[in-house]
């Protein structure tokens, strides 16, 4: 990533504002750069992106993450290949996220220390997605290494797990969410983890876990399609709650099935099988039990949730199964939990950016997930035969 000191400018570029862009393009000007705020509507800029040499995104404030999202959209949806530059209220701690969102250069604020930025960049040795700097993404490196590695078999069910599930459901049928969580952590010492998408409601379950045992592993499946806000929120929330063991799971060879990175457009089930189910299946043998944040009010098959279930020889713990939307809200308020940045935009359930939009109905929090499609679950809570059937369908 190029670090441009305050006051430097590139004479070769002609810089205009968004209002003047159409006229500049019509005049046939070359080497155009546009300077826009992070709040700029992506749709207003996208049609022109391919004709620009540089796009300078000015960040409005330290907590304003819109510039990250805009950068990601320009790279991933507009296929902008020029110099994507960050300017404005950026600090060295932003460096790696800027790089990950596809920013290739930064205009350092007045008084910023180049050394601080260089140190921040040097603290990380890998990037996660392609950008103008041309570095090979980590997923691609891992994919090549793992290409010949067979998926680990799902752990064989321990014979007494069903009895354990029955006992826990019986003993904890009147228990609070925290008591269920504590009971689960005690029942599976060292063999239990929480699954978290770090989405709209995730902070409640994570906060409870931090009260029971903050060192319990938290599994985050990084599909490489998350909103930049989710990644920022994950870091901030884990730090705030003192969760010391967040384990990031990544798809090992997604590009073999999804070479263009747009499988979600044509086969969302297969995309989820590759980017979500498979990474989780690969670590299944490490845990006897996984804690989820599912609740009955989410609807669909979740309406029949019990606190403890057996799935493919592994226990699923649903401590919040009984909670209502009001109880979730009250818990956030009572504990001063930070909201996912997209919640204020009406996102009530948050997954990957291509498949998530604001909830279509206030009564159906998951109505913004795969909206308009029949799909309602990504598959990580389905029996393993679901993903096998999806992959078989593709092969046939
Ligand atoms: S939610 Fe969408 S983008 Fe994410 S893995 Fe599933 S289909 Fe792919």
Tab-separated table of C-alpha atoms and ligand atoms in Angstrom:
chain	number	residue	atom	x	y	z
A	1	UNK	CA	0.000	0.000	0.000
A	2	UNK	CA	1.383	3.369	-0.990
A	3	UNK	CA	1.548	5.970	1.757
A	4	UNK	CA	1.238	9.497	0.402
A	5	UNK	CA	2.405	12.165	2.758
A	6	UNK	CA	0.142	15.106	3.446
A	7	UNK	CA	0.439	17.799	0.806
A	8	UNK	CA	1.860	15.557	-1.900
A	9	UNK	CA	-0.136	15.234	-5.083
A	10	UNK	CA	0.185	13.495	-8.403
A	11	UNK	CA	0.356	15.957	-11.234
A	12	UNK	CA	-0.470	13.288	-13.792
A	13	UNK	CA	-4.017	12.960	-12.485
A	14	UNK	CA	-6.864	15.374	-13.076
A	15	UNK	CA	-9.011	15.378	-9.972
A	16	UNK	CA	-12.689	16.288	-10.011
A	17	UNK	CA	-15.661	16.003	-7.678
A	18	UNK	CA	-18.599	13.718	-8.354
A	19	UNK	CA	-20.747	16.598	-9.611
A	20	UNK	CA	-18.229	17.428	-12.316
A	21	UNK	CA	-17.404	13.856	-13.266
A	22	UNK	CA	-19.899	13.392	-16.085
A	23	UNK	CA	-18.746	16.583	-17.806
A	24	UNK	CA	-15.076	15.658	-17.420
A	25	UNK	CA	-15.687	12.225	-18.903
A	26	UNK	CA	-17.684	13.725	-21.758
A	27	UNK	CA	-14.801	16.071	-22.527
A	28	UNK	CA	-12.557	13.061	-23.053
A	29	UNK	CA	-10.186	13.941	-20.200
A	30	UNK	CA	-7.654	11.225	-19.435
A	31	UNK	CA	-6.213	10.042	-16.136
A	32	UNK	CA	-9.200	11.245	-14.199
A	33	UNK	CA	-9.452	10.906	-10.457
A	34	UNK	CA	-12.637	11.544	-8.512
A	35	UNK	CA	-12.746	12.586	-4.860
A	36	UNK	CA	-15.843	11.449	-2.984
A	37	UNK	CA	-17.071	11.031	0.576
A	38	UNK	CA	-17.517	7.590	2.109
A	39	UNK	CA	-21.269	8.220	2.162
A	40	UNK	CA	-21.422	8.469	-1.656
A	41	UNK	CA	-24.058	6.289	-3.293
A	42	UNK	CA	-22.199	3.434	-4.949
A	43	UNK	CA	-24.771	3.305	-7.756
A	44	UNK	CA	-23.970	6.901	-8.738
A	45	UNK	CA	-20.301	6.105	-9.231
A	46	UNK	CA	-20.282	2.497	-10.427
A	47	UNK	CA	-21.154	3.168	-14.102
A	48	UNK	CA	-18.123	5.447	-14.429
A	49	UNK	CA	-15.614	3.471	-12.369
A	50	UNK	CA	-13.973	1.636	-15.257
A	51	UNK	CA	-13.016	4.961	-16.889
A	52	UNK	CA	-11.269	6.366	-13.836
A	53	UNK	CA	-7.588	6.140	-12.982
A	54	UNK	CA	-8.145	6.790	-9.303
A	55	UNK	CA	-10.970	7.078	-6.798
A	56	UNK	CA	-10.210	8.927	-3.579
A	57	UNK	CA	-12.616	8.021	-0.764
A	58	UNK	CA	-12.605	10.588	2.025
A	59	UNK	CA	-13.459	9.045	5.402
A	60	UNK	CA	-15.656	11.310	7.498
A	61	UNK	CA	-14.733	10.131	10.987
A	62	UNK	CA	-12.989	7.457	12.980
A	63	UNK	CA	-16.232	5.520	13.592
A	64	UNK	CA	-17.657	6.050	10.113
A	65	UNK	CA	-17.152	2.743	8.300
A	66	UNK	CA	-18.992	3.650	5.105
A	67	UNK	CA	-15.748	4.252	3.221
A	68	UNK	CA	-14.715	0.630	3.825
A	69	UNK	CA	-17.983	-0.640	2.380
A	70	UNK	CA	-17.770	1.689	-0.570
A	71	UNK	CA	-14.216	0.533	-1.307
A	72	UNK	CA	-15.285	-3.102	-1.130
A	73	UNK	CA	-18.205	-2.476	-3.480
A	74	UNK	CA	-15.993	-0.647	-5.970
A	75	UNK	CA	-13.577	-3.564	-6.054
A	76	UNK	CA	-16.040	-6.427	-5.922
A	77	UNK	CA	-19.097	-5.156	-7.770
A	78	UNK	CA	-17.745	-2.444	-10.071
A	79	UNK	CA	-14.483	-4.337	-10.683
A	80	UNK	CA	-12.603	-1.082	-10.308
A	81	UNK	CA	-8.945	-1.837	-11.061
A	82	UNK	CA	-7.393	1.598	-10.643
A	83	UNK	CA	-5.894	3.335	-7.651
A	84	UNK	CA	-8.426	3.179	-4.823
A	85	UNK	CA	-7.230	5.694	-2.275
A	86	UNK	CA	-8.281	6.473	1.278
A	87	UNK	CA	-8.143	10.011	2.646
A	88	UNK	CA	-9.595	12.002	5.510
A	89	UNK	CA	-10.036	10.623	9.035
A	90	UNK	CA	-7.930	7.475	8.742
A	91	UNK	CA	-5.490	6.228	11.371
A	92	UNK	CA	-2.769	3.545	11.364
A	93	UNK	CA	-5.144	1.023	12.999
A	94	UNK	CA	-7.208	1.198	9.812
A	95	UNK	CA	-4.284	0.182	7.633
A	96	UNK	CA	-4.917	-3.534	7.298
A	97	UNK	CA	-8.682	-3.163	6.914
A	98	UNK	CA	-8.161	-0.559	4.210
A	99	UNK	CA	-5.861	-2.951	2.430
A	100	UNK	CA	-8.326	-5.786	2.799
A	101	UNK	CA	-11.140	-3.678	1.390
A	102	UNK	CA	-9.035	-3.071	-1.681
A	103	UNK	CA	-7.487	0.307	-0.975
A	104	UNK	CA	-4.144	0.628	-2.726
A	105	UNK	CA	-2.985	3.945	-1.308
A	106	UNK	CA	-3.614	6.337	1.556
A	107	UNK	CA	-3.302	10.098	1.769
A	108	UNK	CA	-1.908	10.471	5.260
A	109	UNK	CA	-3.607	13.131	7.378
A	110	UNK	CA	-1.594	16.183	8.335
A	111	UNK	CA	0.888	15.272	11.081
A	112	UNK	CA	0.485	11.513	10.611
A	113	UNK	CA	3.581	9.425	11.165
A	114	UNK	CA	4.659	7.403	8.143
A	115	UNK	CA	6.527	5.087	10.527
A	116	UNK	CA	3.325	4.345	12.479
A	117	UNK	CA	1.539	3.404	9.277
A	118	UNK	CA	4.435	1.288	8.083
A	119	UNK	CA	4.539	-0.494	11.438
A	120	UNK	CA	0.826	-1.175	11.287
A	121	UNK	CA	1.085	-2.581	7.782
A	122	UNK	CA	4.111	-4.690	8.676
A	123	UNK	CA	2.243	-6.247	11.604
A	124	UNK	CA	0.337	-8.370	9.089
A	125	UNK	CA	1.937	-10.600	6.524
A	126	UNK	CA	-1.083	-11.483	4.421
A	127	UNK	CA	-4.129	-10.011	2.708
A	128	UNK	CA	-7.482	-11.661	2.277
A	129	UNK	CA	-8.664	-10.400	-1.067
A	130	UNK	CA	-7.201	-9.164	-4.308
A	131	UNK	CA	-6.450	-5.489	-4.581
A	132	UNK	CA	-4.433	-3.130	-6.701
A	133	UNK	CA	-1.275	-3.951	-4.752
A	134	UNK	CA	-1.292	-7.336	-6.489
A	135	UNK	CA	-0.602	-9.395	-3.366
A	136	UNK	CA	-1.822	-12.981	-3.399
A	137	UNK	CA	-4.769	-13.365	-1.028
A	138	UNK	CA	-4.362	-15.694	1.910
A	139	UNK	CA	-7.325	-17.836	0.858
A	140	UNK	CA	-5.618	-18.472	-2.447
A	141	UNK	CA	-2.368	-19.491	-0.761
A	142	UNK	CA	-4.276	-21.739	1.628
A	143	UNK	CA	-6.327	-23.182	-1.198
A	144	UNK	CA	-3.242	-24.248	-3.087
A	145	UNK	CA	-1.798	-25.833	0.036
A	146	UNK	CA	-5.052	-27.548	0.908
A	147	UNK	CA	-6.086	-28.609	-2.582
A	148	UNK	CA	-5.000	-32.165	-1.994
A	149	UNK	CA	-6.190	-32.310	1.595
A	150	UNK	CA	-9.348	-34.412	2.010
A	151	UNK	CA	-12.139	-33.014	4.168
A	152	UNK	CA	-11.923	-34.442	7.647
A	153	UNK	CA	-14.620	-36.959	8.317
A	154	UNK	CA	-17.422	-35.889	10.604
A	155	UNK	CA	-16.675	-37.259	14.061
A	156	UNK	CA	-18.439	-40.492	14.820
A	157	UNK	CA	-21.211	-39.944	17.349
A	158	UNK	CA	-20.206	-40.811	20.860
A	159	UNK	CA	-22.640	-43.458	22.084
A	160	UNK	CA	-23.730	-41.557	25.183
A	161	UNK	CA	-24.255	-38.129	23.557
A	162	UNK	CA	-27.974	-38.642	22.990
A	163	UNK	CA	-28.354	-39.590	26.649
A	164	UNK	CA	-26.396	-36.458	27.626
A	165	UNK	CA	-28.635	-34.277	25.443
A	166	UNK	CA	-31.765	-35.812	26.958
A	167	UNK	CA	-30.435	-35.321	30.466
A	168	UNK	CA	-29.432	-31.686	29.871
A	169	UNK	CA	-32.798	-30.856	28.289
A	170	UNK	CA	-34.509	-32.431	31.282
A	171	UNK	CA	-32.324	-30.917	34.005
A	172	UNK	CA	-32.204	-27.426	32.478
A	173	UNK	CA	-35.760	-27.137	31.184
A	174	UNK	CA	-36.511	-24.200	33.492
A	175	UNK	CA	-33.012	-22.714	33.411
A	176	UNK	CA	-32.021	-19.235	32.222
A	177	UNK	CA	-29.895	-18.738	29.113
A	178	UNK	CA	-26.821	-18.178	31.275
A	179	UNK	CA	-27.502	-21.352	33.263
A	180	UNK	CA	-27.911	-23.361	30.056
A	181	UNK	CA	-24.644	-21.937	28.757
A	182	UNK	CA	-22.837	-22.666	32.016
A	183	UNK	CA	-24.283	-26.185	32.060
A	184	UNK	CA	-23.078	-26.803	28.519
A	185	UNK	CA	-19.569	-25.491	29.172
A	186	UNK	CA	-19.372	-27.718	32.261
A	187	UNK	CA	-20.685	-30.761	30.385
A	188	UNK	CA	-18.139	-30.556	27.545
A	189	UNK	CA	-14.937	-29.140	29.080
A	190	UNK	CA	-12.412	-28.178	26.402
A	191	UNK	CA	-14.665	-29.658	23.693
A	192	UNK	CA	-17.182	-26.854	23.185
A	193	UNK	CA	-17.190	-23.676	21.092
A	194	UNK	CA	-19.644	-20.925	20.201
A	195	UNK	CA	-20.546	-20.323	16.570
A	196	UNK	CA	-20.979	-16.637	15.860
A	197	UNK	CA	-21.587	-14.576	12.741
A	198	UNK	CA	-21.019	-11.377	14.723
A	199	UNK	CA	-24.345	-10.253	13.279
A	200	UNK	CA	-27.246	-8.198	14.560
A	201	UNK	CA	-28.073	-10.203	17.708
A	202	UNK	CA	-24.710	-11.882	18.285
A	203	UNK	CA	-23.522	-9.604	21.078
A	204	UNK	CA	-26.129	-11.027	23.490
A	205	UNK	CA	-24.874	-14.610	23.290
A	206	UNK	CA	-21.248	-13.509	23.208
A	207	UNK	CA	-21.758	-11.371	26.300
A	208	UNK	CA	-23.296	-14.324	28.129
A	209	UNK	CA	-20.358	-16.487	27.089
A	210	UNK	CA	-17.911	-13.880	28.347
A	211	UNK	CA	-19.606	-14.116	31.755
A	212	UNK	CA	-19.425	-17.898	31.830
A	213	UNK	CA	-15.961	-18.461	30.344
A	214	UNK	CA	-14.373	-15.849	28.055
A	215	UNK	CA	-11.705	-18.310	26.931
A	216	UNK	CA	-14.250	-20.604	25.236
A	217	UNK	CA	-13.454	-20.726	21.498
A	218	UNK	CA	-15.693	-18.580	19.283
A	219	UNK	CA	-15.856	-19.805	15.691
A	220	UNK	CA	-16.344	-17.175	12.976
A	221	UNK	CA	-16.740	-18.499	9.438
A	222	UNK	CA	-15.092	-15.925	7.190
A	223	UNK	CA	-16.752	-16.546	3.840
A	224	UNK	CA	-14.737	-13.718	2.268
A	225	UNK	CA	-18.128	-12.187	1.518
A	226	UNK	CA	-18.833	-10.447	4.826
A	227	UNK	CA	-19.608	-6.756	5.076
A	228	UNK	CA	-16.551	-4.756	6.097
A	229	UNK	CA	-18.662	-3.522	9.017
A	230	UNK	CA	-19.002	-7.087	10.293
A	231	UNK	CA	-15.240	-7.563	10.326
A	232	UNK	CA	-14.711	-4.272	12.140
A	233	UNK	CA	-17.488	-5.127	14.612
A	234	UNK	CA	-16.000	-8.577	15.233
A	235	UNK	CA	-12.687	-7.099	16.317
A	236	UNK	CA	-14.269	-4.399	18.463
A	237	UNK	CA	-16.819	-6.675	20.126
A	238	UNK	CA	-14.363	-9.467	20.898
A	239	UNK	CA	-12.007	-6.918	22.445
A	240	UNK	CA	-14.780	-5.269	24.469
A	241	UNK	CA	-16.043	-8.587	25.838
A	242	UNK	CA	-12.566	-9.977	26.470
A	243	UNK	CA	-13.166	-12.990	24.239
A	244	UNK	CA	-9.650	-14.300	23.948
A	245	UNK	CA	-10.142	-17.238	21.607
A	246	UNK	CA	-11.866	-16.183	18.373
A	247	UNK	CA	-11.067	-18.780	15.742
A	248	UNK	CA	-11.566	-17.708	12.127
A	249	UNK	CA	-12.533	-20.497	9.726
A	250	UNK	CA	-11.979	-19.902	6.009
A	251	UNK	CA	-12.989	-21.803	2.883
A	252	UNK	CA	-9.994	-23.871	1.810
A	253	UNK	CA	-10.461	-24.106	-1.951
A	254	UNK	CA	-13.553	-22.108	-2.814
A	255	UNK	CA	-12.167	-20.928	-6.127
A	256	UNK	CA	-12.130	-24.498	-7.440
A	257	UNK	CA	-15.941	-24.435	-7.330
A	258	UNK	CA	-16.412	-20.676	-7.555
A	259	UNK	CA	-13.681	-19.457	-9.938
A	260	UNK	CA	-15.367	-16.123	-10.676
A	261	UNK	CA	-16.415	-15.501	-7.070
A	262	UNK	CA	-20.055	-15.027	-8.030
A	263	UNK	CA	-21.502	-18.452	-7.325
A	264	UNK	CA	-24.007	-16.834	-4.975
A	265	UNK	CA	-25.786	-15.487	-8.074
A	266	UNK	CA	-26.434	-18.900	-9.623
A	267	UNK	CA	-26.337	-21.469	-6.824
A	268	UNK	CA	-26.522	-20.010	-3.330
A	269	UNK	CA	-26.850	-23.461	-1.718
A	270	UNK	CA	-23.581	-24.597	-3.265
A	271	UNK	CA	-21.900	-21.282	-2.392
A	272	UNK	CA	-22.952	-21.753	1.256
A	273	UNK	CA	-21.870	-25.405	1.174
A	274	UNK	CA	-18.385	-24.355	0.026
A	275	UNK	CA	-17.927	-21.128	1.968
A	276	UNK	CA	-19.770	-21.961	5.205
A	277	UNK	CA	-20.563	-25.634	5.713
A	278	UNK	CA	-17.261	-27.071	4.577
A	279	UNK	CA	-14.990	-24.851	6.742
A	280	UNK	CA	-17.091	-25.770	9.772
A	281	UNK	CA	-17.068	-29.459	8.875
A	282	UNK	CA	-13.286	-29.351	8.710
A	283	UNK	CA	-13.045	-28.539	12.441
A	284	UNK	CA	-16.014	-30.666	13.535
A	285	UNK	CA	-13.709	-33.223	15.116
A	286	UNK	CA	-12.342	-30.611	17.534
A	287	UNK	CA	-15.629	-30.175	19.386
A	288	UNK	CA	-18.354	-32.308	20.957
A	289	UNK	CA	-20.712	-29.346	21.221
A	290	UNK	CA	-21.331	-26.069	19.410
A	291	UNK	CA	-23.305	-23.187	20.905
A	292	UNK	CA	-25.543	-21.240	18.529
A	293	UNK	CA	-27.483	-17.979	18.753
A	294	UNK	CA	-30.630	-19.374	17.130
A	295	UNK	CA	-34.011	-18.432	18.550
A	296	UNK	CA	-37.505	-19.763	17.949
A	297	UNK	CA	-38.813	-16.380	16.844
A	298	UNK	CA	-36.501	-16.593	13.813
A	299	UNK	CA	-39.208	-18.853	12.362
A	300	UNK	CA	-38.996	-21.779	9.952
A	301	UNK	CA	-37.377	-24.913	11.340
A	302	UNK	CA	-36.061	-22.836	14.238
A	303	UNK	CA	-39.564	-22.686	15.746
A	304	UNK	CA	-39.010	-26.184	17.149
A	305	UNK	CA	-35.627	-25.526	18.733
A	306	UNK	CA	-34.731	-27.168	22.023
A	307	UNK	CA	-31.879	-25.937	24.232
A	308	UNK	CA	-29.873	-29.077	23.384
A	309	UNK	CA	-29.988	-31.095	20.154
A	310	UNK	CA	-27.891	-33.768	18.490
A	311	UNK	CA	-26.771	-33.135	14.911
A	312	UNK	CA	-24.450	-35.501	13.072
A	313	UNK	CA	-22.998	-36.797	16.309
A	314	UNK	CA	-22.365	-33.331	17.698
A	315	UNK	CA	-24.412	-31.444	20.283
A	316	UNK	CA	-25.898	-28.095	19.353
A	317	UNK	CA	-26.595	-25.841	22.309
A	318	UNK	CA	-29.221	-23.131	21.838
A	319	UNK	CA	-29.276	-21.174	25.110
A	320	UNK	CA	-31.316	-18.327	23.602
A	321	UNK	CA	-33.919	-20.558	21.935
A	322	UNK	CA	-36.709	-19.205	24.140
A	323	UNK	CA	-35.842	-15.541	23.907
A	324	UNK	CA	-38.214	-13.075	22.295
A	325	UNK	CA	-37.149	-10.019	20.263
A	326	UNK	CA	-38.052	-7.913	23.310
A	327	UNK	CA	-35.743	-9.924	25.546
A	328	UNK	CA	-32.876	-9.561	23.073
A	329	UNK	CA	-33.417	-5.816	22.955
A	330	UNK	CA	-33.672	-5.584	26.752
A	331	UNK	CA	-30.438	-7.534	27.164
A	332	UNK	CA	-28.593	-5.183	24.794
A	333	UNK	CA	-29.913	-2.187	26.709
A	334	UNK	CA	-29.258	-3.598	30.177
A	335	UNK	CA	-25.671	-4.464	29.339
A	336	UNK	CA	-24.815	-1.488	27.122
A	337	UNK	CA	-23.871	-3.769	24.241
A	338	UNK	CA	-22.699	-2.137	21.001
A	339	UNK	CA	-24.873	-2.690	17.928
A	340	UNK	CA	-23.683	-3.976	14.611
A	341	UNK	CA	-23.279	-0.822	12.468
A	342	UNK	CA	-25.809	-2.057	9.893
A	343	UNK	CA	-28.626	-2.471	12.419
A	344	UNK	CA	-29.465	1.215	12.218
A	345	UNK	CA	-30.041	0.713	8.480
A	346	UNK	CA	-32.749	-1.881	9.120
A	347	UNK	CA	-30.602	-5.007	8.870
A	348	UNK	CA	-32.115	-7.365	11.444
A	349	UNK	CA	-30.127	-10.465	10.457
A	350	UNK	CA	-26.728	-10.090	8.866
A	351	UNK	CA	-24.805	-12.561	6.734
A	352	UNK	CA	-22.776	-12.115	3.542
A	353	UNK	CA	-23.238	-8.861	1.635
A	354	UNK	CA	-24.516	-10.417	-1.612
A	355	UNK	CA	-27.312	-12.226	0.242
A	356	UNK	CA	-28.337	-9.741	2.910
A	357	UNK	CA	-30.590	-6.717	2.769
A	358	UNK	CA	-32.640	-4.827	5.358
A	359	UNK	CA	-35.479	-6.920	6.779
A	360	UNK	CA	-38.522	-6.806	4.530
A	361	UNK	CA	-40.884	-7.257	7.454
A	362	UNK	CA	-40.556	-6.072	11.030
A	363	UNK	CA	-42.121	-9.364	12.131
A	364	UNK	CA	-39.626	-11.516	10.256
A	365	UNK	CA	-36.066	-10.683	11.245
A	366	UNK	CA	-34.616	-13.073	8.665
A	367	UNK	CA	-36.650	-11.719	5.735
A	368	UNK	CA	-33.585	-9.826	4.460
A	369	UNK	CA	-31.565	-13.031	4.045
A	370	UNK	CA	-31.623	-14.490	0.505
A	371	UNK	CA	-34.613	-12.206	-0.022
A	372	UNK	CA	-36.859	-13.286	-2.859
A	373	UNK	CA	-35.450	-16.824	-2.857
A	374	UNK	CA	-36.807	-19.941	-1.199
A	375	UNK	CA	-33.551	-20.389	0.711
A	376	UNK	CA	-33.820	-19.581	4.427
A	377	UNK	CA	-30.809	-21.322	6.007
A	378	UNK	CA	-27.175	-21.397	4.979
A	379	UNK	CA	-26.822	-25.068	5.895
A	380	UNK	CA	-24.483	-25.075	8.892
A	381	UNK	CA	-27.346	-26.252	11.102
A	382	UNK	CA	-28.539	-28.895	8.648
A	383	UNK	CA	-27.541	-32.575	8.643
A	384	UNK	CA	-24.336	-33.137	6.670
A	385	UNK	CA	-26.274	-34.981	3.992
A	386	UNK	CA	-27.711	-31.594	2.934
A	387	UNK	CA	-24.315	-30.307	1.762
A	388	UNK	CA	-23.501	-33.697	0.247
A	389	UNK	CA	-26.707	-33.579	-1.793
A	390	UNK	CA	-25.984	-30.016	-2.934
A	391	UNK	CA	-22.532	-31.043	-4.126
A	392	UNK	CA	-23.877	-34.197	-5.785
A	393	UNK	CA	-26.469	-32.127	-7.635
A	394	UNK	CA	-23.711	-29.959	-9.041
A	395	UNK	CA	-21.673	-32.975	-10.107
A	396	UNK	CA	-24.597	-34.625	-11.903
B	1	LIG	S1	-24.631	-16.308	2.195
B	1	LIG	FE1	-24.451	-15.878	-0.011
B	1	LIG	S2	-22.323	-15.221	-0.409
B	1	LIG	FE2	-22.419	-16.118	1.673
B	1	LIG	S3	-21.786	-18.214	1.383
B	1	LIG	FE3	-24.031	-18.220	1.237
B	1	LIG	S4	-24.581	-17.875	-0.923
B	1	LIG	FE4	-22.370	-17.426	-0.651
